[in-house]
PDB file of C-alpha atoms in Angstrom:
ATOM      1  CA  MET A 518     -52.010   3.068  16.459  1.00 54.00           C
ATOM      2  CA  GLU A 519     -49.157   3.064  13.958  1.00 77.00           C
ATOM      3  CA  SER A 520     -51.125   4.922  11.316  1.00 82.00           C
ATOM      4  CA  GLY A 521     -52.053   7.405  13.983  1.00 94.00           C
ATOM      5  CA  PHE A 522     -48.105   8.243  14.410  1.00 97.00           C
ATOM      6  CA  LEU A 523     -47.767   8.871  10.747  1.00 97.00           C
ATOM      7  CA  GLU A 524     -50.926  10.925  10.569  1.00 97.00           C
ATOM      8  CA  ARG A 525     -49.351  12.963  13.426  1.00 98.00           C
ATOM      9  CA  ALA A 526     -46.240  13.376  11.337  1.00 98.00           C
ATOM     10  CA  LEU A 527     -48.468  14.657   8.470  1.00 98.00           C
ATOM     11  CA  GLU A 528     -49.894  17.210  10.787  1.00 98.00           C
ATOM     12  CA  LEU A 529     -46.505  18.479  12.063  1.00 98.00           C
ATOM     13  CA  ALA A 530     -45.269  18.727   8.432  1.00 98.00           C
ATOM     14  CA  GLU A 531     -48.019  21.342   7.706  1.00 97.00           C
ATOM     15  CA  ARG A 532     -46.551  23.626  10.268  1.00 97.00           C
ATOM     16  CA  GLY A 533     -43.746  24.255   7.766  1.00 96.00           C
ATOM     17  CA  ARG A 534     -46.060  25.245   4.952  1.00 93.00           C
ATOM     18  CA  GLY A 535     -44.810  28.466   3.218  1.00 89.00           C
ATOM     19  CA  THR A 536     -41.463  28.667   4.994  1.00 92.00           C
ATOM     20  CA  THR A 537     -39.415  25.832   3.633  1.00 94.00           C
ATOM     21  CA  HIS A 538     -39.385  26.681  -0.079  1.00 92.00           C
ATOM     22  CA  PRO A 539     -37.593  25.248  -2.019  1.00 93.00           C
ATOM     23  CA  ASN A 540     -37.403  22.272   0.209  1.00 94.00           C
ATOM     24  CA  PRO A 541     -40.462  20.063   0.919  1.00 96.00           C
ATOM     25  CA  ILE A 542     -42.413  20.150   4.152  1.00 97.00           C
ATOM     26  CA  VAL A 543     -41.656  17.039   6.294  1.00 98.00           C
ATOM     27  CA  GLY A 544     -42.782  15.780   9.696  1.00 98.00           C
ATOM     28  CA  ALA A 545     -41.329  13.184  12.051  1.00 98.00           C
ATOM     29  CA  VAL A 546     -42.284  11.432  15.304  1.00 98.00           C
ATOM     30  CA  VAL A 547     -40.121   9.355  17.517  1.00 98.00           C
ATOM     31  CA  VAL A 548     -42.012   6.518  19.378  1.00 97.00           C
ATOM     32  CA  VAL A 549     -40.955   4.128  22.187  1.00 96.00           C
ATOM     33  CA  GLY A 550     -43.523   1.441  22.729  1.00 93.00           C
ATOM     34  CA  ASP A 551     -46.748   3.452  22.352  1.00 92.00           C
ATOM     35  CA  GLU A 552     -45.272   6.700  23.639  1.00 96.00           C
ATOM     36  CA  VAL A 553     -44.222   9.652  21.641  1.00 96.00           C
ATOM     37  CA  VAL A 554     -40.865  10.893  22.957  1.00 97.00           C
ATOM     38  CA  GLY A 555     -39.995  13.347  20.272  1.00 97.00           C
ATOM     39  CA  GLU A 556     -41.679  15.400  17.452  1.00 98.00           C
ATOM     40  CA  GLY A 557     -40.390  17.711  14.794  1.00 97.00           C
ATOM     41  CA  TRP A 558     -40.919  19.267  11.384  1.00 98.00           C
ATOM     42  CA  HIS A 559     -38.746  21.058   8.850  1.00 97.00           C
ATOM     43  CA  GLU A 560     -39.190  24.770   9.560  1.00 96.00           C
ATOM     44  CA  ARG A 561     -37.072  26.550   6.996  1.00 94.00           C
ATOM     45  CA  LYS A 562     -34.481  25.994   4.205  1.00 90.00           C
ATOM     46  CA  GLY A 563     -31.010  25.663   5.789  1.00 89.00           C
ATOM     47  CA  GLY A 564     -32.577  24.585   9.089  1.00 93.00           C
ATOM     48  CA  PRO A 565     -32.478  21.076  10.570  1.00 94.00           C
ATOM     49  CA  HIS A 566     -34.746  18.513   8.920  1.00 95.00           C
ATOM     50  CA  ALA A 567     -37.687  17.003  10.756  1.00 97.00           C
ATOM     51  CA  GLU A 568     -35.879  13.936  11.736  1.00 97.00           C
ATOM     52  CA  ILE A 569     -33.118  15.889  13.434  1.00 96.00           C
ATOM     53  CA  VAL A 570     -35.566  18.057  15.366  1.00 97.00           C
ATOM     54  CA  ALA A 571     -37.526  14.971  16.557  1.00 98.00           C
ATOM     55  CA  LEU A 572     -34.429  13.259  17.640  1.00 97.00           C
ATOM     56  CA  GLU A 573     -33.187  16.256  19.544  1.00 96.00           C
ATOM     57  CA  ALA A 574     -36.757  16.553  21.187  1.00 97.00           C
ATOM     58  CA  ALA A 575     -36.425  12.739  22.217  1.00 96.00           C
ATOM     59  CA  SER A 576     -33.244  13.807  24.225  1.00 89.00           C
ATOM     60  CA  GLY A 577     -31.441  10.493  24.285  1.00 86.00           C
ATOM     61  CA  ARG A 578     -34.605   8.339  24.428  1.00 95.00           C
ATOM     62  CA  ALA A 579     -34.295   7.490  20.568  1.00 95.00           C
ATOM     63  CA  ARG A 580     -32.252   4.371  21.022  1.00 96.00           C
ATOM     64  CA  GLY A 581     -34.388   1.421  20.153  1.00 96.00           C
ATOM     65  CA  SER A 582     -37.164   3.611  18.950  1.00 97.00           C
ATOM     66  CA  THR A 583     -39.445   3.589  15.878  1.00 97.00           C
ATOM     67  CA  VAL A 584     -39.342   6.945  13.783  1.00 98.00           C
ATOM     68  CA  TYR A 585     -42.286   7.751  11.630  1.00 98.00           C
ATOM     69  CA  VAL A 586     -41.423  10.382   8.870  1.00 98.00           C
ATOM     70  CA  THR A 587     -43.526  11.558   5.923  1.00 98.00           C
ATOM     71  CA  LEU A 588     -40.657  11.599   3.433  1.00 98.00           C
ATOM     72  CA  GLU A 589     -37.609   9.075   3.074  1.00 97.00           C
ATOM     73  CA  PRO A 590     -34.702  10.358   5.232  1.00 96.00           C
ATOM     74  CA  CYS A 591     -32.179  12.054   3.060  1.00 92.00           C
ATOM     75  CA  ALA A 592     -28.895  10.429   2.220  1.00 89.00           C
ATOM     76  CA  HIS A 593     -27.371  13.652   0.884  1.00 77.00           C
ATOM     77  CA  GLN A 594     -25.028  16.198   2.414  1.00 72.00           C
ATOM     78  CA  GLY A 595     -26.398  19.605   1.494  1.00 72.00           C
ATOM     79  CA  ASP A 596     -27.070  22.525   3.844  1.00 71.00           C
ATOM     80  CA  THR A 597     -27.403  19.893   6.693  1.00 76.00           C
ATOM     81  CA  PRO A 598     -25.856  16.461   7.195  1.00 82.00           C
ATOM     82  CA  PRO A 599     -27.704  13.395   5.941  1.00 90.00           C
ATOM     83  CA  CYS A 600     -30.568  12.458   8.164  1.00 94.00           C
ATOM     84  CA  ALA A 601     -30.093   8.670   7.638  1.00 95.00           C
ATOM     85  CA  ASP A 602     -26.605   9.000   9.333  1.00 95.00           C
ATOM     86  CA  ALA A 603     -28.181  10.738  12.196  1.00 95.00           C
ATOM     87  CA  LEU A 604     -30.961   8.046  12.740  1.00 97.00           C
ATOM     88  CA  ILE A 605     -28.119   5.295  12.705  1.00 96.00           C
ATOM     89  CA  GLU A 606     -25.958   7.206  15.235  1.00 95.00           C
ATOM     90  CA  ALA A 607     -29.066   7.681  17.449  1.00 95.00           C
ATOM     91  CA  GLY A 608     -29.620   3.952  17.543  1.00 96.00           C
ATOM     92  CA  VAL A 609     -32.940   3.966  15.979  1.00 97.00           C
ATOM     93  CA  ALA A 610     -34.349   0.404  15.591  1.00 97.00           C
ATOM     94  CA  ARG A 611     -36.995   1.053  12.891  1.00 97.00           C
ATOM     95  CA  VAL A 612     -38.042   3.749  10.507  1.00 98.00           C
ATOM     96  CA  VAL A 613     -41.477   3.973   8.850  1.00 97.00           C
ATOM     97  CA  ALA A 614     -41.446   6.350   5.815  1.00 97.00           C
ATOM     98  CA  GLY A 615     -44.491   7.773   4.041  1.00 97.00           C
ATOM     99  CA  GLN A 616     -42.942   7.817   0.555  1.00 97.00           C
ATOM    100  CA  ILE A 617     -39.607   7.390  -1.259  1.00 96.00           C
ATOM    101  CA  ASP A 618     -37.762  10.524  -2.108  1.00 95.00           C
ATOM    102  CA  PRO A 619     -37.911  10.965  -5.841  1.00 94.00           C
ATOM    103  CA  HIS A 620     -34.954  13.448  -6.060  1.00 88.00           C
ATOM    104  CA  PRO A 621     -32.211  11.579  -8.255  1.00 83.00           C
ATOM    105  CA  GLU A 622     -29.396  12.918  -5.973  1.00 79.00           C
ATOM    106  CA  HIS A 623     -31.001  12.992  -2.444  1.00 77.00           C
ATOM    107  CA  GLY A 624     -32.684   9.603  -2.253  1.00 79.00           C
ATOM    108  CA  GLY A 625     -31.414   6.372  -1.002  1.00 89.00           C
ATOM    109  CA  GLY A 626     -31.849   6.941   2.836  1.00 93.00           C
ATOM    110  CA  LEU A 627     -33.928   3.809   3.368  1.00 96.00           C
ATOM    111  CA  GLY A 628     -31.119   1.807   1.694  1.00 95.00           C
ATOM    112  CA  LEU A 629     -28.449   3.163   4.029  1.00 95.00           C
ATOM    113  CA  LEU A 630     -30.624   2.532   7.064  1.00 96.00           C
ATOM    114  CA  ARG A 631     -31.194  -1.074   5.920  1.00 96.00           C
ATOM    115  CA  GLU A 632     -27.530  -1.696   5.415  1.00 96.00           C
ATOM    116  CA  ALA A 633     -26.884  -0.379   9.023  1.00 96.00           C
ATOM    117  CA  GLY A 634     -29.401  -3.001  10.409  1.00 97.00           C
ATOM    118  CA  VAL A 635     -32.291  -0.624  10.929  1.00 97.00           C
ATOM    119  CA  ASP A 636     -35.729  -2.133  10.035  1.00 97.00           C
ATOM    120  CA  VAL A 637     -37.331   0.013   7.370  1.00 97.00           C
ATOM    121  CA  GLU A 638     -40.860   0.071   6.103  1.00 96.00           C
ATOM    122  CA  LEU A 639     -42.816   2.074   3.482  1.00 96.00           C
ATOM    123  CA  ALA A 640     -46.346   3.138   4.330  1.00 96.00           C
ATOM    124  CA  GLU A 641     -49.207   1.814   2.327  1.00 94.00           C
ATOM    125  CA  ASP A 642     -52.297   3.532   0.806  1.00 92.00           C
ATOM    126  CA  PRO A 643     -54.299   5.541   1.716  1.00 95.00           C
ATOM    127  CA  LEU A 644     -51.685   7.018   4.071  1.00 96.00           C
ATOM    128  CA  ALA A 645     -48.921   6.716   1.474  1.00 97.00           C
ATOM    129  CA  PHE A 646     -50.938   8.583  -1.056  1.00 97.00           C
ATOM    130  CA  ARG A 647     -51.527  11.413   1.577  1.00 97.00           C
ATOM    131  CA  CYS A 648     -47.892  11.741   2.115  1.00 98.00           C
ATOM    132  CA  ARG A 649     -47.148  12.057  -1.513  1.00 98.00           C
ATOM    133  CA  GLN A 650     -50.153  14.347  -2.035  1.00 98.00           C
ATOM    134  CA  GLN A 651     -48.907  16.766   0.726  1.00 98.00           C
ATOM    135  CA  ILE A 652     -45.782  17.540  -1.307  1.00 98.00           C
ATOM    136  CA  GLU A 653     -46.976  16.818  -4.755  1.00 98.00           C
ATOM    137  CA  GLU A 654     -45.605  19.966  -6.221  1.00 98.00           C
ATOM    138  CA  TRP A 655     -42.143  19.319  -5.047  1.00 97.00           C
ATOM    139  CA  ARG A 656     -42.260  15.746  -6.100  1.00 97.00           C
ATOM    140  CA  THR A 657     -42.877  16.710  -9.762  1.00 98.00           C
ATOM    141  CA  TRP A 658     -40.300  19.342  -9.695  1.00 97.00           C
ATOM    142  CA  ALA A 659     -37.621  17.101  -8.041  1.00 95.00           C
ATOM    143  CA  ALA A 660     -38.191  14.194 -10.372  1.00 95.00           C
ATOM    144  CA  LEU A 661     -39.053  15.876 -13.707  1.00 96.00           C
ATOM    145  CA  GLY A 662     -37.449  19.390 -13.379  1.00 96.00           C
ATOM    146  CA  ARG A 663     -40.770  21.092 -14.215  1.00 98.00           C
ATOM    147  CA  PRO A 664     -43.643  22.559 -12.208  1.00 98.00           C
ATOM    148  CA  PHE A 665     -46.483  20.533 -10.990  1.00 98.00           C
ATOM    149  CA  VAL A 666     -49.374  21.809 -13.242  1.00 98.00           C
ATOM    150  CA  THR A 667     -52.901  22.190 -11.954  1.00 98.00           C
ATOM    151  CA  LEU A 668     -55.605  22.987 -14.420  1.00 97.00           C
ATOM    152  CA  LYS A 669     -58.420  25.017 -12.909  1.00 97.00           C
ATOM    153  CA  VAL A 670     -61.618  25.506 -14.721  1.00 95.00           C
ATOM    154  CA  ALA A 671     -65.003  26.974 -13.826  1.00 95.00           C
ATOM    155  CA  VAL A 672     -68.017  25.600 -15.763  1.00 95.00           C
ATOM    156  CA  THR A 673     -71.782  25.518 -15.775  1.00 96.00           C
ATOM    157  CA  LEU A 674     -73.784  22.208 -15.587  1.00 95.00           C
ATOM    158  CA  ASP A 675     -73.788  22.195 -19.390  1.00 93.00           C
ATOM    159  CA  GLY A 676     -70.045  22.722 -19.625  1.00 90.00           C
ATOM    160  CA  ARG A 677     -69.943  26.400 -20.586  1.00 92.00           C
ATOM    161  CA  VAL A 678     -67.181  28.635 -19.268  1.00 91.00           C
ATOM    162  CA  THR A 679     -69.358  31.775 -19.493  1.00 89.00           C
ATOM    163  CA  VAL A 680     -72.812  32.694 -18.520  1.00 92.00           C
ATOM    164  CA  PRO A 681     -74.702  35.310 -20.652  1.00 92.00           C
ATOM    165  CA  GLY A 682     -75.174  38.491 -18.704  1.00 88.00           C
ATOM    166  CA  ARG A 683     -72.855  37.482 -15.790  1.00 91.00           C
ATOM    167  CA  ARG A 684     -69.298  38.324 -15.127  1.00 88.00           C
ATOM    168  CA  TRP A 685     -68.665  35.150 -12.987  1.00 91.00           C
ATOM    169  CA  VAL A 686     -69.603  31.594 -13.534  1.00 94.00           C
ATOM    170  CA  THR A 687     -69.243  30.455  -9.905  1.00 95.00           C
ATOM    171  CA  GLY A 688     -70.090  31.826  -6.518  1.00 95.00           C
ATOM    172  CA  GLU A 689     -68.109  33.913  -4.124  1.00 96.00           C
ATOM    173  CA  SER A 690     -66.860  30.888  -2.104  1.00 97.00           C
ATOM    174  CA  SER A 691     -65.372  29.387  -5.212  1.00 97.00           C
ATOM    175  CA  ARG A 692     -63.837  32.520  -6.208  1.00 96.00           C
ATOM    176  CA  ARG A 693     -62.263  33.152  -2.911  1.00 97.00           C
ATOM    177  CA  LEU A 694     -60.777  29.613  -3.018  1.00 97.00           C
ATOM    178  CA  VAL A 695     -59.203  30.369  -6.326  1.00 97.00           C
ATOM    179  CA  HIS A 696     -57.405  33.246  -4.692  1.00 96.00           C
ATOM    180  CA  VAL A 697     -56.242  30.974  -1.942  1.00 96.00           C
ATOM    181  CA  LEU A 698     -54.939  28.608  -4.804  1.00 97.00           C
ATOM    182  CA  ARG A 699     -53.127  31.425  -6.256  1.00 97.00           C
ATOM    183  CA  ALA A 700     -51.565  32.398  -2.959  1.00 95.00           C
ATOM    184  CA  GLN A 701     -50.283  28.763  -2.639  1.00 95.00           C
ATOM    185  CA  SER A 702     -48.889  28.543  -6.164  1.00 97.00           C
ATOM    186  CA  ASP A 703     -45.526  29.624  -7.401  1.00 97.00           C
ATOM    187  CA  ALA A 704     -46.967  30.766 -10.801  1.00 98.00           C
ATOM    188  CA  VAL A 705     -50.404  31.381 -12.207  1.00 98.00           C
ATOM    189  CA  ALA A 706     -50.961  31.355 -16.043  1.00 97.00           C
ATOM    190  CA  VAL A 707     -53.431  32.052 -18.743  1.00 96.00           C
ATOM    191  CA  GLY A 708     -53.432  32.092 -22.478  1.00 93.00           C
ATOM    192  CA  MET A 709     -53.400  35.093 -24.755  1.00 92.00           C
ATOM    193  CA  GLY A 710     -57.034  34.529 -25.621  1.00 88.00           C
ATOM    194  CA  THR A 711     -57.929  35.239 -21.950  1.00 89.00           C
ATOM    195  CA  VAL A 712     -55.605  38.246 -21.892  1.00 92.00           C
ATOM    196  CA  ARG A 713     -57.271  39.824 -24.942  1.00 89.00           C
ATOM    197  CA  TRP A 714     -60.681  39.113 -23.473  1.00 83.00           C
ATOM    198  CA  ASP A 715     -60.151  39.976 -19.819  1.00 84.00           C
ATOM    199  CA  ASN A 716     -56.716  41.364 -19.305  1.00 86.00           C
ATOM    200  CA  PRO A 717     -56.495  39.590 -15.840  1.00 88.00           C
ATOM    201  CA  ARG A 718     -54.331  40.507 -12.930  1.00 93.00           C
ATOM    202  CA  LEU A 719     -53.850  36.983 -11.670  1.00 94.00           C
ATOM    203  CA  ASP A 720     -52.742  37.998  -8.266  1.00 95.00           C
ATOM    204  CA  ALA A 721     -53.985  36.590  -4.964  1.00 94.00           C
ATOM    205  CA  ARG A 722     -56.367  39.174  -3.316  1.00 95.00           C
ATOM    206  CA  ASP A 723     -58.150  39.305   0.030  1.00 92.00           C
ATOM    207  CA  VAL A 724     -56.502  36.161   1.351  1.00 93.00           C
ATOM    208  CA  PRO A 725     -53.280  35.625   3.395  1.00 90.00           C
ATOM    209  CA  VAL A 726     -50.280  35.823   1.035  1.00 90.00           C
ATOM    210  CA  ILE A 727     -46.620  34.993   1.822  1.00 86.00           C
ATOM    211  CA  ARG A 728     -45.538  36.079  -1.608  1.00 90.00           C
ATOM    212  CA  GLN A 729     -47.501  36.623  -4.764  1.00 95.00           C
ATOM    213  CA  PRO A 730     -47.069  34.193  -7.614  1.00 97.00           C
ATOM    214  CA  ARG A 731     -45.459  34.845 -10.794  1.00 97.00           C
ATOM    215  CA  ARG A 732     -48.256  35.879 -13.370  1.00 97.00           C
ATOM    216  CA  ILE A 733     -47.734  34.389 -16.803  1.00 97.00           C
ATOM    217  CA  ALA A 734     -49.318  34.570 -20.283  1.00 96.00           C
ATOM    218  CA  PHE A 735     -48.500  31.718 -22.667  1.00 96.00           C
ATOM    219  CA  GLY A 736     -48.724  32.562 -26.411  1.00 93.00           C
ATOM    220  CA  ARG A 737     -47.871  35.122 -28.962  1.00 90.00           C
ATOM    221  CA  GLY A 738     -47.966  38.609 -27.892  1.00 79.00           C
ATOM    222  CA  PRO A 739     -48.160  41.469 -27.690  1.00 91.00           C
ATOM    223  CA  LEU A 740     -49.385  42.006 -24.111  1.00 93.00           C
ATOM    224  CA  PRO A 741     -51.746  45.095 -23.386  1.00 92.00           C
ATOM    225  CA  GLU A 742     -49.701  48.023 -22.321  1.00 88.00           C
ATOM    226  CA  ASP A 743     -51.084  48.058 -18.905  1.00 89.00           C
ATOM    227  CA  SER A 744     -50.453  44.266 -18.509  1.00 91.00           C
ATOM    228  CA  GLU A 745     -48.310  43.200 -15.616  1.00 91.00           C
ATOM    229  CA  LEU A 746     -48.040  39.528 -16.945  1.00 95.00           C
ATOM    230  CA  GLU A 747     -44.911  37.819 -18.048  1.00 95.00           C
ATOM    231  CA  LEU A 748     -45.188  36.710 -21.627  1.00 96.00           C
ATOM    232  CA  ARG A 749     -43.808  33.157 -22.498  1.00 96.00           C
ATOM    233  CA  SER A 750     -43.892  32.394 -26.176  1.00 95.00           C
ATOM    234  CA  GLY A 751     -41.754  29.291 -26.571  1.00 95.00           C
ATOM    235  CA  LEU A 752     -42.751  25.545 -26.693  1.00 96.00           C
ATOM    236  CA  LEU A 753     -44.691  24.631 -23.568  1.00 97.00           C
ATOM    237  CA  GLU A 754     -42.385  21.896 -22.542  1.00 98.00           C
ATOM    238  CA  GLU A 755     -39.294  24.276 -22.811  1.00 97.00           C
ATOM    239  CA  GLU A 756     -41.107  27.112 -20.946  1.00 98.00           C
ATOM    240  CA  LEU A 757     -41.998  24.664 -18.155  1.00 98.00           C
ATOM    241  CA  GLU A 758     -38.370  23.418 -17.991  1.00 98.00           C
ATOM    242  CA  ALA A 759     -37.117  27.065 -17.794  1.00 98.00           C
ATOM    243  CA  LEU A 760     -39.672  27.836 -15.061  1.00 98.00           C
ATOM    244  CA  GLY A 761     -38.430  24.664 -13.155  1.00 98.00           C
ATOM    245  CA  VAL A 762     -34.813  26.023 -13.409  1.00 97.00           C
ATOM    246  CA  ASP A 763     -36.136  29.236 -11.953  1.00 97.00           C
ATOM    247  CA  GLY A 764     -37.450  27.190  -8.928  1.00 96.00           C
ATOM    248  CA  VAL A 765     -41.070  27.257  -9.963  1.00 98.00           C
ATOM    249  CA  GLN A 766     -42.548  24.117  -8.486  1.00 98.00           C
ATOM    250  CA  SER A 767     -46.240  24.716  -8.894  1.00 98.00           C
ATOM    251  CA  LEU A 768     -48.206  26.304 -11.689  1.00 98.00           C
ATOM    252  CA  LEU A 769     -51.825  27.032 -11.597  1.00 98.00           C
ATOM    253  CA  LEU A 770     -53.349  27.000 -15.094  1.00 97.00           C
ATOM    254  CA  GLU A 771     -56.455  29.242 -15.327  1.00 94.00           C
ATOM    255  CA  GLY A 772     -57.349  29.096 -18.897  1.00 74.00           C
ATOM    256  CA  GLY A 773     -58.791  29.367 -21.347  1.00 81.00           C
ATOM    257  CA  PRO A 774     -60.027  26.402 -23.458  1.00 87.00           C
ATOM    258  CA  THR A 775     -57.275  26.643 -26.211  1.00 89.00           C
ATOM    259  CA  LEU A 776     -54.430  26.725 -23.657  1.00 91.00           C
ATOM    260  CA  ALA A 777     -55.999  23.975 -21.515  1.00 92.00           C
ATOM    261  CA  ALA A 778     -56.200  21.722 -24.483  1.00 92.00           C
ATOM    262  CA  ALA A 779     -52.658  22.456 -25.530  1.00 93.00           C
ATOM    263  CA  PHE A 780     -51.345  21.504 -22.112  1.00 96.00           C
ATOM    264  CA  LEU A 781     -53.489  18.354 -22.154  1.00 95.00           C
ATOM    265  CA  GLU A 782     -52.434  17.246 -25.620  1.00 94.00           C
ATOM    266  CA  ARG A 783     -48.829  17.590 -24.593  1.00 95.00           C
ATOM    267  CA  ASP A 784     -49.636  15.514 -21.311  1.00 96.00           C
ATOM    268  CA  LEU A 785     -48.461  18.438 -19.193  1.00 97.00           C
ATOM    269  CA  VAL A 786     -51.432  18.613 -16.694  1.00 97.00           C
ATOM    270  CA  ASP A 787     -50.974  16.738 -13.550  1.00 98.00           C
ATOM    271  CA  LYS A 788     -54.215  17.609 -11.634  1.00 98.00           C
ATOM    272  CA  VAL A 789     -57.520  19.023 -12.667  1.00 98.00           C
ATOM    273  CA  LEU A 790     -59.930  21.228 -10.560  1.00 98.00           C
ATOM    274  CA  VAL A 791     -63.386  21.754 -12.091  1.00 97.00           C
ATOM    275  CA  PHE A 792     -65.735  24.203 -10.287  1.00 97.00           C
ATOM    276  CA  VAL A 793     -69.157  23.420 -11.331  1.00 97.00           C
ATOM    277  CA  ALA A 794     -71.803  26.038 -10.864  1.00 97.00           C
ATOM    278  CA  PRO A 795     -75.563  25.038 -10.492  1.00 96.00           C
ATOM    279  CA  THR A 796     -76.474  26.878 -13.717  1.00 95.00           C
ATOM    280  CA  PHE A 797     -77.217  26.065 -17.390  1.00 95.00           C
ATOM    281  CA  ALA A 798     -75.774  28.671 -19.615  1.00 91.00           C
ATOM    282  CA  GLY A 799     -77.409  27.493 -22.931  1.00 88.00           C
ATOM    283  CA  GLU A 800     -74.748  28.925 -25.036  1.00 86.00           C
ATOM    284  CA  GLY A 801     -70.994  29.983 -25.040  1.00 84.00           C
ATOM    285  CA  PRO A 802     -67.706  28.269 -25.310  1.00 86.00           C
ATOM    286  CA  GLY A 803     -66.908  24.862 -23.672  1.00 85.00           C
ATOM    287  CA  MET A 804     -64.101  24.151 -21.271  1.00 83.00           C
ATOM    288  CA  LEU A 805     -61.797  22.671 -23.871  1.00 81.00           C
ATOM    289  CA  ALA A 806     -61.173  23.554 -27.466  1.00 74.00           C
ATOM    290  CA  GLY A 807     -61.069  19.980 -28.753  1.00 77.00           C
ATOM    291  CA  LEU A 808     -58.927  17.063 -27.574  1.00 79.00           C
ATOM    292  CA  PRO A 809     -57.128  14.313 -29.639  1.00 77.00           C
ATOM    293  CA  ARG A 810     -58.127  11.586 -27.309  1.00 84.00           C
ATOM    294  CA  PRO A 811     -60.113  10.857 -24.259  1.00 88.00           C
ATOM    295  CA  PHE A 812     -58.342  11.649 -20.771  1.00 91.00           C
ATOM    296  CA  GLU A 813     -59.286   9.687 -17.639  1.00 94.00           C
ATOM    297  CA  LEU A 814     -58.927  10.955 -14.012  1.00 97.00           C
ATOM    298  CA  SER A 815     -57.860   9.022 -10.928  1.00 97.00           C
ATOM    299  CA  ARG A 816     -58.566   9.651  -7.352  1.00 97.00           C
ATOM    300  CA  LEU A 817     -61.678  11.621  -8.247  1.00 97.00           C
ATOM    301  CA  GLU A 818     -63.149  13.577  -5.389  1.00 97.00           C
ATOM    302  CA  ALA A 819     -66.169  15.915  -5.115  1.00 98.00           C
ATOM    303  CA  ARG A 820     -66.995  18.516  -2.430  1.00 98.00           C
ATOM    304  CA  ALA A 821     -69.358  21.365  -1.990  1.00 98.00           C
ATOM    305  CA  ILE A 822     -67.863  24.898  -2.125  1.00 98.00           C
ATOM    306  CA  GLY A 823     -70.739  27.253  -1.224  1.00 97.00           C
ATOM    307  CA  GLU A 824     -73.417  26.566  -3.887  1.00 97.00           C
ATOM    308  CA  ASP A 825     -70.820  25.056  -6.311  1.00 98.00           C
ATOM    309  CA  VAL A 826     -69.310  21.621  -6.540  1.00 98.00           C
ATOM    310  CA  LEU A 827     -65.575  21.069  -6.765  1.00 98.00           C
ATOM    311  CA  LEU A 828     -64.271  18.071  -8.796  1.00 98.00           C
ATOM    312  CA  GLN A 829     -60.623  17.123  -8.264  1.00 98.00           C
ATOM    313  CA  GLY A 830     -58.804  14.389  -9.989  1.00 98.00           C
ATOM    314  CA  TYR A 831     -55.322  13.419 -11.242  1.00 98.00           C
ATOM    315  CA  LEU A 832     -53.970  12.667 -14.577  1.00 98.00           C
ATOM    316  CA  HIS A 833     -50.585  12.128 -13.049  1.00 97.00           C
ATOM    317  CA  GLU A 834     -50.763  10.826  -9.383  1.00 95.00           C
ATOM    318  CA  PRO A 835     -47.964  12.171  -7.127  1.00 93.00           C
TER     319      PRO A 835
END
């Protein structure tokens, strides 16, 4: 039953997807016995946090309750007062959090609750991982000051990134998912080799879009005259830091092999998505242009996307 309440908080958090930026999405559930007496989620920046909405929905029934929340209640005075103080004032008896807040200035809420006599508990895997995964981009940005980098590659069964005589490696379902990923990302990037070969647009098309991502080319110019991409020619670490300062929390890296290897060599890739087509190309470039050492993924998953298979894993777990 307890895991079900935190799962419900995860569901509620998703309702804020796309409207809370730069804040993370968060959900909360107030429970007395086995009864849910209040629910809430963070809807927009500057608006009340999930815990406050849930306490208001509980309408006085929160005293002695257990609150399940996907992220540690904040202890920081920002656009809104600290949620930890509100929980203490409401007389909550216990708080179960899905994860610790990694922000160096906003965390510490569980410590405040514990000092006030509130029982606190952190979720365990697999729910804890799901809570972290839900806001993985924000976690990396908050903790490291750079975007969470997802490397996306489309390959054949023999590891080639092109197929002779075909424009696309993967099928229509995979290509549509890539546009969904672009729509969900703050920025999308390629290297200059891809720019010279394909002059890509990198925008999200034919899918729901709240805002188009920033479209970036890493490397030495010049860009083609008709290119709408933003050229970034500095050191990758410095460019990522600058993007982080601009509020870019997520970067979808689409290629090509040289740029992918450069990011991997500098340990700047957090998640890897490999779309594998049921095709042998027989010739053509591979997915990476040489690596200095092996890289192992964790949390590896595989699922069918149309006729293709999507492999997903982490180099840096959230």
